[in-house]
Tab-separated table of C-alpha atoms in Angstrom:
chain	number	residue	atom	x	y	z
M	613	MET	CA	29.023	-1.490	-18.854
M	614	THR	CA	28.068	-4.901	-17.562
M	615	SER	CA	24.669	-5.862	-18.944
M	616	THR	CA	22.215	-8.625	-18.327
M	617	THR	CA	19.118	-9.941	-19.982
M	618	LEU	CA	15.784	-10.910	-18.492
M	619	LYS	CA	15.286	-14.596	-17.830
M	620	TYR	CA	11.949	-14.368	-19.613
M	621	LYS	CA	11.185	-11.740	-22.243
M	622	SER	CA	7.562	-11.370	-21.185
M	623	GLN	CA	8.721	-9.922	-17.851
M	624	ALA	CA	9.340	-6.694	-19.760
M	625	VAL	CA	5.634	-5.779	-19.526
M	626	ALA	CA	6.212	-5.030	-15.829
M	627	LYS	CA	8.165	-1.911	-16.820
M	628	TYR	CA	5.013	-0.207	-18.129
M	629	TYR	CA	3.166	-0.853	-14.881
M	630	PHE	CA	6.062	0.368	-12.734
M	631	ILE	CA	6.465	3.627	-14.666
M	632	ALA	CA	2.723	4.322	-14.421
M	633	ALA	CA	2.762	3.478	-10.714
M	634	LEU	CA	5.556	5.959	-9.992
M	635	ALA	CA	3.847	8.709	-12.017
M	636	LEU	CA	0.561	8.193	-10.154
M	637	PHE	CA	2.425	8.005	-6.826
M	638	THR	CA	3.936	11.417	-7.506
M	639	ALA	CA	0.519	12.841	-8.364
M	640	GLN	CA	-0.912	11.383	-5.153
M	641	ILE	CA	1.723	13.139	-3.031
M	642	VAL	CA	1.167	16.470	-4.831
M	643	PHE	CA	-2.556	16.283	-4.103
M	644	GLY	CA	-1.745	15.283	-0.523
M	645	LEU	CA	0.292	18.455	-0.071
M	646	GLY	CA	-2.614	20.448	-1.480
M	647	LEU	CA	-4.915	18.864	1.083
M	648	GLY	CA	-2.460	19.667	3.849
M	649	LEU	CA	-2.485	23.328	2.836
M	650	GLN	CA	-6.285	23.346	2.748
M	651	TYR	CA	-6.264	22.326	6.419
M	652	VAL	CA	-4.425	25.544	7.328
M	653	ILE	CA	-5.452	27.828	4.436
M	654	GLY	CA	-9.125	27.033	4.072
M	655	ASP	CA	-9.713	28.644	0.657
M	656	PHE	CA	-6.526	27.305	-0.985
M	657	LEU	CA	-7.356	26.370	-4.616
M	658	PHE	CA	-11.046	27.050	-3.983
M	659	PRO	CA	-13.296	26.874	-5.990
M	660	TYR	CA	-11.102	25.181	-8.600
M	661	ILE	CA	-10.215	22.096	-6.526
M	662	PRO	CA	-12.414	21.900	-3.406
M	663	PHE	CA	-11.301	19.777	-0.457
M	664	ASN	CA	-13.730	16.927	-1.171
M	665	GLN	CA	-12.478	16.574	-4.764
M	666	ALA	CA	-8.816	16.758	-3.772
M	667	ARG	CA	-9.355	14.123	-1.086
M	668	MET	CA	-11.093	11.788	-3.551
M	669	VAL	CA	-8.225	12.143	-5.995
M	670	HIS	CA	-5.592	11.658	-3.272
M	671	THR	CA	-7.103	8.455	-1.899
M	672	ASN	CA	-8.075	7.004	-5.283
M	673	LEU	CA	-4.590	7.620	-6.671
M	674	LEU	CA	-3.188	5.718	-3.673
M	675	ILE	CA	-5.301	2.669	-4.485
M	676	VAL	CA	-4.737	2.803	-8.241
M	677	TRP	CA	-0.962	3.250	-8.155
M	678	LEU	CA	-0.576	0.435	-5.631
M	679	LEU	CA	-2.680	-1.812	-7.887
M	680	PHE	CA	-0.394	-0.905	-10.801
M	681	GLY	CA	2.559	-1.775	-8.555
M	682	PHE	CA	1.061	-5.127	-7.527
M	683	MET	CA	0.284	-6.022	-11.143
M	684	GLY	CA	3.744	-5.053	-12.367
M	685	SER	CA	5.319	-7.027	-9.526
M	686	ALA	CA	3.239	-10.082	-10.413
M	687	TYR	CA	4.157	-9.847	-14.101
M	688	TYR	CA	7.830	-9.747	-13.147
M	689	LEU	CA	7.736	-12.315	-10.331
M	690	VAL	CA	5.437	-15.033	-11.683
M	691	PRO	CA	7.429	-15.953	-14.827
M	692	GLU	CA	10.593	-16.381	-12.729
M	693	GLU	CA	8.809	-18.441	-10.099
M	694	ALA	CA	6.898	-20.517	-12.679
M	695	GLU	CA	10.007	-20.811	-14.901
M	696	THR	CA	7.967	-20.064	-17.999
M	697	GLU	CA	6.958	-17.120	-20.144
M	698	LEU	CA	3.861	-15.127	-19.274
M	699	TYR	CA	0.726	-16.739	-20.710
M	700	SER	CA	-0.168	-13.661	-22.782
M	701	PRO	CA	2.078	-10.563	-22.836
M	702	LYS	CA	-0.304	-8.931	-25.338
M	703	LEU	CA	-3.198	-9.265	-22.905
M	704	ALA	CA	-1.038	-7.736	-20.163
M	705	LEU	CA	-0.271	-4.709	-22.332
M	706	ALA	CA	-3.880	-4.303	-23.444
M	707	LEU	CA	-5.098	-4.375	-19.848
M	708	PHE	CA	-2.415	-1.843	-18.890
M	709	TRP	CA	-3.704	0.727	-21.366
M	710	ILE	CA	-7.344	0.045	-20.469
M	711	PHE	CA	-6.615	0.515	-16.762
M	712	LEU	CA	-4.474	3.627	-17.320
M	713	VAL	CA	-6.982	5.354	-19.604
M	714	ALA	CA	-9.936	4.449	-17.365
M	715	GLY	CA	-8.101	5.743	-14.311
M	716	ALA	CA	-7.082	8.987	-16.027
M	717	VAL	CA	-10.616	9.654	-17.315
M	718	THR	CA	-12.033	9.002	-13.824
M	719	ILE	CA	-9.613	11.449	-12.183
M	720	ILE	CA	-10.449	14.079	-14.811
M	721	GLY	CA	-14.120	13.452	-14.090
M	722	TYR	CA	-13.586	14.026	-10.363
M	723	LEU	CA	-11.884	17.354	-11.044
M	724	ALA	CA	-13.983	18.647	-13.930
M	725	VAL	CA	-17.543	17.722	-12.958
M	726	PRO	CA	-19.422	18.111	-9.653
M	727	TYR	CA	-19.691	14.686	-8.041
M	728	ALA	CA	-23.502	14.605	-8.112
M	729	LYS	CA	-23.457	15.451	-11.817
M	730	LEU	CA	-20.797	12.798	-12.431
M	731	ALA	CA	-23.043	10.219	-10.757
M	732	GLU	CA	-25.942	11.277	-12.968
M	733	LEU	CA	-23.853	11.090	-16.150
M	734	THR	CA	-22.379	7.667	-15.413
M	735	GLY	CA	-25.555	5.728	-14.667
M	736	ASN	CA	-25.481	5.679	-10.889
M	737	ASP	CA	-29.296	5.622	-10.953
M	738	LEU	CA	-29.135	2.198	-12.621
M	739	LEU	CA	-26.939	0.654	-9.907
M	740	GLN	CA	-26.120	2.941	-7.007
M	741	THR	CA	-22.483	2.324	-6.087
M	742	MET	CA	-21.054	5.822	-5.685
M	743	GLY	CA	-20.705	8.101	-2.682
M	744	ARG	CA	-18.606	5.893	-0.366
M	745	GLU	CA	-15.067	6.709	0.718
M	746	PHE	CA	-12.376	4.924	-1.345
M	747	LEU	CA	-15.146	3.476	-3.556
M	748	GLU	CA	-16.213	6.759	-5.174
M	749	GLN	CA	-15.520	5.431	-8.675
M	750	PRO	CA	-18.383	5.745	-11.207
M	751	LEU	CA	-20.132	2.548	-12.297
M	752	PRO	CA	-18.302	2.311	-15.675
M	753	THR	CA	-14.951	2.615	-13.876
M	754	LYS	CA	-15.887	-0.079	-11.367
M	755	LEU	CA	-16.914	-2.379	-14.208
M	756	GLY	CA	-13.646	-1.594	-15.963
M	757	ILE	CA	-11.690	-2.466	-12.816
M	758	VAL	CA	-13.480	-5.838	-12.662
M	759	VAL	CA	-12.667	-6.547	-16.314
M	760	VAL	CA	-9.014	-5.581	-15.817
M	761	CYS	CA	-8.693	-7.630	-12.619
M	762	LEU	CA	-10.320	-10.714	-14.132
M	763	GLY	CA	-8.163	-10.491	-17.254
M	764	PHE	CA	-5.079	-9.994	-15.089
M	765	MET	CA	-5.968	-12.955	-12.869
M	766	PHE	CA	-6.602	-15.163	-15.903
M	767	ASN	CA	-3.174	-14.257	-17.290
M	768	ILE	CA	-1.346	-14.836	-14.009
M	769	SER	CA	-3.266	-18.004	-13.115
M	770	MET	CA	-2.635	-19.610	-16.488
M	771	THR	CA	1.069	-18.799	-16.189
M	772	VAL	CA	1.260	-20.439	-12.762
M	773	LEU	CA	-0.737	-23.473	-13.906
M	774	LYS	CA	1.527	-24.194	-16.876
M	775	GLY	CA	4.769	-23.788	-14.919
M	776	ARG	CA	6.461	-24.546	-11.619
M	777	LYS	CA	4.391	-24.003	-8.492
M	778	THR	CA	6.157	-22.369	-5.565
M	779	SER	CA	4.925	-21.141	-2.201
M	780	ILE	CA	5.625	-17.556	-3.253
M	781	SER	CA	3.601	-17.731	-6.468
M	782	LEU	CA	0.728	-19.606	-4.778
M	783	VAL	CA	0.506	-17.163	-1.850
M	784	LEU	CA	0.646	-14.265	-4.299
M	785	LEU	CA	-2.082	-15.879	-6.393
M	786	LEU	CA	-4.269	-16.374	-3.319
M	787	GLY	CA	-3.829	-12.751	-2.312
M	788	LEU	CA	-4.576	-11.436	-5.797
M	789	TRP	CA	-7.698	-13.571	-6.184
M	790	GLY	CA	-8.854	-12.398	-2.761
M	791	LEU	CA	-8.309	-8.781	-3.821
M	792	THR	CA	-10.372	-9.341	-6.969
M	793	ILE	CA	-13.246	-11.142	-5.250
M	794	MET	CA	-13.491	-8.717	-2.316
M	795	PHE	CA	-13.804	-5.766	-4.712
M	796	LEU	CA	-17.140	-7.188	-5.903
M	797	PHE	CA	-18.667	-6.025	-2.605
M	798	SER	CA	-18.214	-2.463	-3.880
M	799	PHE	CA	-21.270	-3.109	-6.059
M	800	VAL	CA	-23.374	-3.922	-2.978
M	801	ASN	CA	-24.880	-0.709	-1.624
M	802	PRO	CA	-27.935	-1.545	0.517
M	803	HIS	CA	-30.232	1.160	1.856
M	804	ASN	CA	-29.725	-0.113	5.404
M	805	LEU	CA	-26.788	1.938	6.690
M	806	VAL	CA	-25.491	-0.811	9.004
M	807	ARG	CA	-25.353	-3.393	6.201
M	808	ASP	CA	-23.849	-0.782	3.889
M	809	LYS	CA	-20.950	-0.098	6.262
M	810	MET	CA	-20.465	-3.810	6.889
M	811	TYR	CA	-20.126	-4.592	3.194
M	812	TRP	CA	-17.940	-1.509	2.716
M	813	TRP	CA	-15.485	-2.860	5.275
M	814	PHE	CA	-15.506	-6.204	3.451
M	815	VAL	CA	-13.705	-4.342	0.670
M	816	VAL	CA	-11.572	-1.866	2.567
M	817	HIS	CA	-10.468	-3.916	5.578
M	818	LEU	CA	-10.241	-7.307	3.885
M	819	TRP	CA	-8.072	-5.672	1.263
M	820	VAL	CA	-5.561	-3.806	3.383
M	821	GLU	CA	-5.600	-6.092	6.439
M	822	GLY	CA	-6.278	-9.366	4.649
M	823	THR	CA	-5.522	-10.161	1.022
M	824	TRP	CA	-2.979	-7.373	0.579
M	825	GLU	CA	-0.947	-8.821	3.449
M	826	LEU	CA	-0.597	-12.062	1.456
M	827	ILE	CA	0.667	-10.050	-1.512
M	828	LEU	CA	3.047	-8.201	0.814
M	829	GLY	CA	4.419	-11.458	2.227
M	830	ALA	CA	4.959	-12.998	-1.218
M	831	LEU	CA	6.713	-9.915	-2.665
M	832	LEU	CA	8.915	-9.494	0.397
M	833	ALA	CA	9.895	-13.179	0.323
M	834	PHE	CA	10.784	-12.935	-3.384
M	835	VAL	CA	13.040	-9.904	-2.916
M	836	LEU	CA	14.770	-11.489	0.092
M	837	ILE	CA	15.412	-14.743	-1.785
M	838	LYS	CA	16.966	-12.837	-4.659
M	839	THR	CA	19.074	-10.474	-2.566
M	840	THR	CA	20.220	-12.793	0.227
M	841	GLY	CA	20.535	-16.201	-1.406
M	842	VAL	CA	18.986	-17.884	1.648
M	843	ASP	CA	17.551	-21.347	0.982
M	844	ARG	CA	14.016	-21.221	-0.354
M	845	GLU	CA	12.904	-23.861	2.175
M	846	VAL	CA	13.795	-21.544	5.062
M	847	ILE	CA	11.885	-18.612	3.598
M	848	ASP	CA	8.907	-20.834	2.729
M	849	LYS	CA	8.481	-21.891	6.349
M	850	TRP	CA	8.462	-18.280	7.510
M	851	LEU	CA	6.042	-17.311	4.750
M	852	TYR	CA	3.491	-19.997	5.648
M	853	VAL	CA	3.470	-19.010	9.331
M	854	ILE	CA	3.174	-15.288	8.522
M	855	VAL	CA	0.306	-15.936	6.097
M	856	ALA	CA	-1.551	-18.079	8.639
M	857	PHE	CA	-1.357	-15.368	11.309
M	858	ALA	CA	-2.258	-12.645	8.790
M	859	LEU	CA	-5.432	-14.453	7.735
M	860	MET	CA	-6.475	-15.401	11.259
M	861	THR	CA	-6.031	-11.930	12.709
M	862	GLY	CA	-7.012	-9.988	9.592
M	863	ILE	CA	-10.362	-11.686	8.909
M	864	LEU	CA	-11.689	-11.633	12.465
M	865	GLY	CA	-9.918	-8.323	13.079
M	866	THR	CA	-12.512	-6.775	10.763
M	867	GLY	CA	-14.554	-6.626	13.967
M	868	HIS	CA	-12.741	-3.488	15.108
M	869	HIS	CA	-14.709	-1.625	12.424
M	870	PHE	CA	-18.008	-3.064	13.695
M	871	TYR	CA	-17.831	-1.509	17.167
M	872	PHE	CA	-20.223	1.392	16.754
M	873	ILE	CA	-22.111	0.871	13.472
M	874	GLY	CA	-25.080	-1.065	14.878
M	875	LEU	CA	-23.819	-4.650	14.877
M	876	PRO	CA	-24.110	-6.937	17.968
M	877	GLY	CA	-22.034	-6.072	21.023
M	878	TYR	CA	-19.945	-9.246	20.895
M	879	TRP	CA	-17.938	-7.599	18.110
M	880	HIS	CA	-16.406	-5.386	20.814
M	881	TRP	CA	-14.693	-8.479	22.208
M	882	VAL	CA	-13.978	-10.253	18.922
M	883	GLY	CA	-12.654	-7.103	17.308
M	884	SER	CA	-10.553	-6.120	20.309
M	885	VAL	CA	-8.950	-9.544	20.807
M	886	PHE	CA	-8.081	-10.316	17.210
M	887	SER	CA	-7.154	-6.736	16.330
M	888	ALA	CA	-4.752	-6.759	19.266
M	889	MET	CA	-3.136	-9.789	17.607
M	890	GLU	CA	-2.751	-8.088	14.210
M	891	PRO	CA	0.745	-6.751	15.028
M	892	ILE	CA	1.971	-10.363	15.331
M	893	PRO	CA	2.348	-11.107	11.595
M	894	PHE	CA	4.037	-7.733	11.061
M	895	PHE	CA	6.433	-8.373	13.930
M	896	MET	CA	7.145	-11.786	12.404
M	897	MET	CA	7.919	-10.080	9.088
M	898	THR	CA	10.444	-7.870	10.876
M	899	VAL	CA	12.149	-10.844	12.512
M	900	PHE	CA	11.943	-12.695	9.187
M	901	ALA	CA	13.659	-9.931	7.210
M	902	PHE	CA	16.458	-9.376	9.739
M	903	ASN	CA	16.987	-13.130	10.085
M	904	MET	CA	17.306	-13.576	6.309
M	905	VAL	CA	19.795	-10.703	6.059
M	906	GLN	CA	21.905	-12.181	8.864
M	907	ARG	CA	21.925	-15.606	7.207
M	908	ARG	CA	22.481	-14.426	3.662
M	909	ARG	CA	24.819	-16.383	1.426
M	910	ARG	CA	25.469	-13.723	-1.186
M	911	GLU	CA	26.353	-10.048	-1.340
M	912	HIS	CA	23.900	-8.966	-4.006
M	913	PRO	CA	25.029	-5.873	-5.925
M	914	ASN	CA	21.613	-4.250	-5.492
M	915	GLN	CA	21.911	-3.174	-1.865
M	916	ALA	CA	19.242	-0.503	-2.318
M	917	ALA	CA	16.595	-3.190	-2.897
M	918	LEU	CA	17.681	-4.913	0.309
M	919	LEU	CA	17.280	-1.639	2.225
M	920	TRP	CA	13.739	-1.174	0.901
M	921	ALA	CA	12.905	-4.777	1.866
M	922	VAL	CA	14.199	-4.440	5.429
M	923	GLY	CA	12.493	-1.042	5.686
M	924	THR	CA	9.197	-2.642	4.649
M	925	SER	CA	9.265	-5.019	7.583
M	926	VAL	CA	10.306	-2.424	10.181
M	927	VAL	CA	8.084	0.508	9.136
M	928	GLY	CA	5.218	-1.870	8.358
M	929	PHE	CA	5.373	-3.170	11.921
M	930	LEU	CA	5.427	0.371	13.319
M	931	GLY	CA	2.548	1.636	11.176
M	932	ALA	CA	0.221	-1.336	10.810
M	933	GLY	CA	1.250	-2.990	14.071
M	934	LEU	CA	2.172	-0.491	16.763
M	935	TRP	CA	0.144	2.526	15.594
M	936	GLY	CA	-2.778	0.233	14.844
M	937	PHE	CA	-2.622	-1.344	18.289
M	938	ILE	CA	-2.610	2.088	19.948
M	939	HIS	CA	-6.307	2.614	19.195
M	940	THR	CA	-7.708	-0.785	18.260
M	941	LEU	CA	-9.300	-1.792	21.583
M	942	SER	CA	-12.985	-0.858	21.682
M	943	ALA	CA	-12.707	1.095	24.950
M	944	VAL	CA	-9.957	3.246	23.425
M	945	ASN	CA	-11.440	3.395	19.933
M	946	TYR	CA	-14.586	4.920	21.426
M	947	TYR	CA	-12.583	8.148	21.846
M	948	THR	CA	-10.072	7.903	18.982
M	949	HIS	CA	-12.282	6.772	16.101
M	950	GLY	CA	-12.269	9.308	13.285
M	951	THR	CA	-9.658	11.553	14.901
M	952	GLN	CA	-6.213	12.413	13.568
M	953	VAL	CA	-4.898	9.348	15.417
M	954	THR	CA	-6.666	7.281	12.750
M	955	ALA	CA	-5.017	9.384	10.043
M	956	ALA	CA	-1.592	8.861	11.628
M	957	HIS	CA	-2.081	5.085	11.655
M	958	GLY	CA	-3.395	5.058	8.084
M	959	HIS	CA	-0.493	7.048	6.649
M	960	LEU	CA	2.260	5.058	8.362
M	961	ALA	CA	0.590	1.680	7.771
M	962	PHE	CA	0.106	2.231	4.039
M	963	TYR	CA	3.611	3.603	3.641
M	964	GLY	CA	5.342	0.887	5.627
M	965	ALA	CA	3.383	-2.133	4.483
M	966	TYR	CA	2.547	-1.435	0.838
M	967	VAL	CA	4.374	1.594	-0.541
M	968	LEU	CA	7.740	0.285	0.600
M	969	VAL	CA	7.229	-3.276	-0.669
M	970	VAL	CA	6.220	-2.000	-4.108
M	971	LEU	CA	9.294	0.260	-4.144
M	972	ALA	CA	11.403	-2.740	-3.074
M	973	MET	CA	10.120	-4.711	-6.067
M	974	ILE	CA	10.706	-1.769	-8.405
M	975	SER	CA	14.194	-1.252	-6.958
M	976	TYR	CA	15.098	-4.902	-7.526
M	977	SER	CA	13.504	-5.429	-10.913
M	978	MET	CA	13.931	-2.124	-12.768
M	979	PRO	CA	17.704	-2.508	-13.218
M	980	THR	CA	17.180	-5.903	-14.883
M	981	LEU	CA	14.349	-4.468	-16.968
M	982	ARG	CA	16.860	-1.851	-18.151
M	983	GLY	CA	19.532	-4.432	-18.982
M	984	ARG	CA	21.779	-4.452	-15.913
M	985	ILE	CA	22.164	-6.475	-12.735
M	986	ALA	CA	22.134	-3.410	-10.502
M	987	ASN	CA	22.417	0.359	-10.806
M	988	SER	CA	25.668	2.195	-10.257
M	989	GLN	CA	26.815	2.935	-6.714
M	990	LYS	CA	25.985	6.633	-7.205
M	991	ALA	CA	22.449	5.781	-8.299
M	992	GLN	CA	22.004	3.396	-5.382
M	993	ASN	CA	23.328	5.980	-2.940
M	994	ALA	CA	20.731	8.471	-4.203
M	995	GLU	CA	18.047	5.807	-3.933
M	996	MET	CA	19.018	4.953	-0.372
M	997	TRP	CA	19.074	8.637	0.565
M	998	SER	CA	15.527	8.816	-0.826
M	999	PHE	CA	14.476	5.983	1.495
M	1000	TRP	CA	15.699	7.835	4.570
M	1001	ILE	CA	14.318	11.209	3.459
M	1002	MET	CA	10.868	9.772	2.711
M	1003	THR	CA	10.816	7.681	5.880
M	1004	ILE	CA	11.866	10.567	8.135
M	1005	GLY	CA	9.383	12.855	6.355
M	1006	MET	CA	6.631	10.302	6.941
M	1007	GLY	CA	7.743	10.019	10.577
M	1008	VAL	CA	7.355	13.780	11.030
M	1009	MET	CA	3.888	13.655	9.474
M	1010	VAL	CA	2.784	10.738	11.643
M	1011	LEU	CA	4.089	12.256	14.883
M	1012	ALA	CA	2.352	15.544	14.030
M	1013	LEU	CA	-0.928	13.752	13.306
M	1014	THR	CA	-0.585	11.699	16.493
M	1015	GLY	CA	-0.069	14.880	18.509
M	1016	ALA	CA	-3.024	16.507	16.767
M	1017	GLY	CA	-5.208	13.474	17.483
M	1018	THR	CA	-4.217	13.409	21.136
M	1019	VAL	CA	-5.130	17.075	21.611
M	1020	GLN	CA	-8.321	16.557	19.607
M	1021	ILE	CA	-9.395	13.713	21.910
M	1022	TRP	CA	-8.573	15.733	25.013
M	1023	LEU	CA	-10.524	18.810	23.938
M	1024	GLN	CA	-13.390	17.336	21.944
M	1025	ARG	CA	-13.964	13.693	22.939
M	1026	MET	CA	-12.961	13.236	26.585
M	1027	PRO	CA	-14.893	16.010	28.395
M	1028	THR	CA	-18.336	15.011	29.604
M	1029	GLU	CA	-19.338	18.666	29.877
M	1030	ASN	CA	-18.471	21.753	27.810
M	1031	ALA	CA	-16.537	19.789	25.221
M	1032	MET	CA	-14.987	21.992	22.559
M	1033	GLY	CA	-16.697	21.966	19.151
M	1034	PHE	CA	-15.106	20.417	16.086
M	1035	MET	CA	-14.069	23.632	14.312
M	1036	ALA	CA	-12.886	25.273	17.526
M	1037	THR	CA	-10.747	22.197	18.172
M	1038	GLN	CA	-9.311	22.370	14.660
M	1039	ASP	CA	-8.094	25.898	15.377
M	1040	GLN	CA	-6.055	24.505	18.261
M	1041	LEU	CA	-4.305	22.030	15.965
M	1042	ARG	CA	-2.754	24.453	13.483
M	1043	PHE	CA	0.780	23.933	14.804
M	1044	PHE	CA	0.482	20.195	14.214
M	1045	TYR	CA	-0.963	20.728	10.736
M	1046	TRP	CA	1.887	23.041	9.745
M	1047	THR	CA	4.351	20.460	11.108
M	1048	ARG	CA	2.621	17.832	8.999
M	1049	MET	CA	3.104	20.061	5.959
M	1050	ALA	CA	6.840	20.214	6.674
M	1051	GLY	CA	6.941	16.417	6.791
M	1052	GLY	CA	4.962	16.239	3.551
M	1053	VAL	CA	7.384	18.569	1.749
M	1054	MET	CA	10.263	16.436	3.027
M	1055	PHE	CA	8.511	13.319	1.762
M	1056	LEU	CA	8.069	14.863	-1.699
M	1057	ALA	CA	11.776	15.798	-1.721
M	1058	GLY	CA	12.611	12.164	-0.967
M	1059	LEU	CA	10.342	10.955	-3.765
M	1060	ILE	CA	11.962	13.364	-6.233
M	1061	THR	CA	15.374	12.071	-5.123
M	1062	TYR	CA	14.151	8.529	-5.779
M	1063	LEU	CA	12.944	9.417	-9.271
M	1064	CYS	CA	16.218	11.205	-10.030
M	1065	SER	CA	18.180	8.055	-9.141
M	1066	PHE	CA	16.861	6.452	-12.351
M	1067	PHE	CA	18.765	9.016	-14.412
M	1068	ILE	CA	22.128	8.705	-12.652
M	1069	GLY	CA	24.604	6.804	-14.792
M	1070	GLY	CA	27.854	5.072	-13.958
M	1071	GLU	CA	29.226	1.567	-13.968
M	1072	PRO	CA	26.844	-0.996	-12.391
M	1073	VAL	CA	27.992	-2.608	-9.151
M	1074	VAL	CA	29.500	-6.077	-9.609
M	1075	GLU	CA	28.386	-8.900	-7.341
M	1076	LYS	CA	30.867	-9.785	-4.623
M	1077	SER	CA	31.718	-13.214	-3.329
M	1078	SER	CA	29.407	-14.908	-0.850
M	1079	VAL	CA	29.510	-13.641	2.710
M	1080	GLY	CA	28.809	-15.055	6.119
M	1081	SER	CA	26.413	-13.786	8.714
M	1082	GLY	CA	26.776	-10.794	10.967
M	1083	ASN	CA	26.814	-8.034	8.328
M	1084	LEU	CA	23.405	-6.573	8.993
M	1085	SER	CA	24.678	-3.075	9.703
M	1086	GLN	CA	26.566	-3.086	6.420
M	1087	ALA	CA	23.406	-4.077	4.555
M	1088	LEU	CA	21.410	-1.319	6.213
M	1089	ARG	CA	24.032	1.231	5.264
M	1090	GLY	CA	24.005	-0.119	1.728
M	1091	ALA	CA	27.801	-0.387	1.733
């Protein structure tokens, strides 16, 4: 078997983060299926795991496993970009165990203790930070996240400072620091509901439609450089333009969350205009990825990683761009806000923009972390099948949720007289919810296929000679 060694030994710490990320990802999908069943079988798992607890676990696992994925990606990427060992591998490992244990204890707390009691036990009366969607974590957990993030940022920043500075590492560093700083607003919980929602969106929106987009751009650029061999200067130019548009549209695009929470009316215009521009950076990422594949100078043996990278740009544009644009204008959002249309956008956007880029990094780096350039062709075939199964499964879910949201708007939101009540409307959506369950089961099957690909042996694929342009279809097939 052809083997390889890591360029820098300290990159090996990324393996711990990637394994934890995949385990938590699996748990998130299992809880998601449970939630889907609770939509159609109201007393499913009740009273053992009520809907509110399952939803907390599902959404918190999404955030935590993506953070594990980002951290693992940074620990793998930064030493190669900086051309130096990680500043402190021991600190990276210590923070891994702190984060994992804190996350596990928090999830157990959600499931084992009523939420009000959990707030009482964890000192929420000292600093009230609990009770908000996505930020339900108890005060000790939030403090632990800050400690982990600051320690992580110190480690990464010191590594970049002592080594080579590249556009990829600097954009990644900017995104990670933004993520860390924006999380501090989770400790701000004013009694004024308008201010509370405004600060809440400073975390949620400026993460997923701001700083996380910088992380996405940096990771995608890294994978494309490694798998295509395109000149770094070309990719750097694309990266700078994408980052500029992401920041411009993402920061002011926060206004689409300010429409109806009590802020001044001018946010209707600011939010609508700049939110309508938010698909631009995602469309640029799509053009960027396809352009790099067409111009590639090498036929990298890890074709599965290239498929994940191209899939990131395409599905990210569909979910964050197209499905976001569908209901981002204030006149439309007036009817769609909080309906299943929002859920459809959220699922496809997270999957396309962040799940896929983390899986692209894992797909590229895990073979080298296991001592090989690329997995065997059989393993890669299974991995590429998993991409299509998960993506089609997600597509079924999103189309079902979009259909459900459309009917929900028609029956509940649009009528000016005799509008149907919420629960009566939900009864009319059962077909869509069962269809969503089918998509969810398909998605889980794809994830299991992906995990199984790690255990498929065989001789690793050997790198072929450099190729010219015009082989995009071959790359997408993974041939």
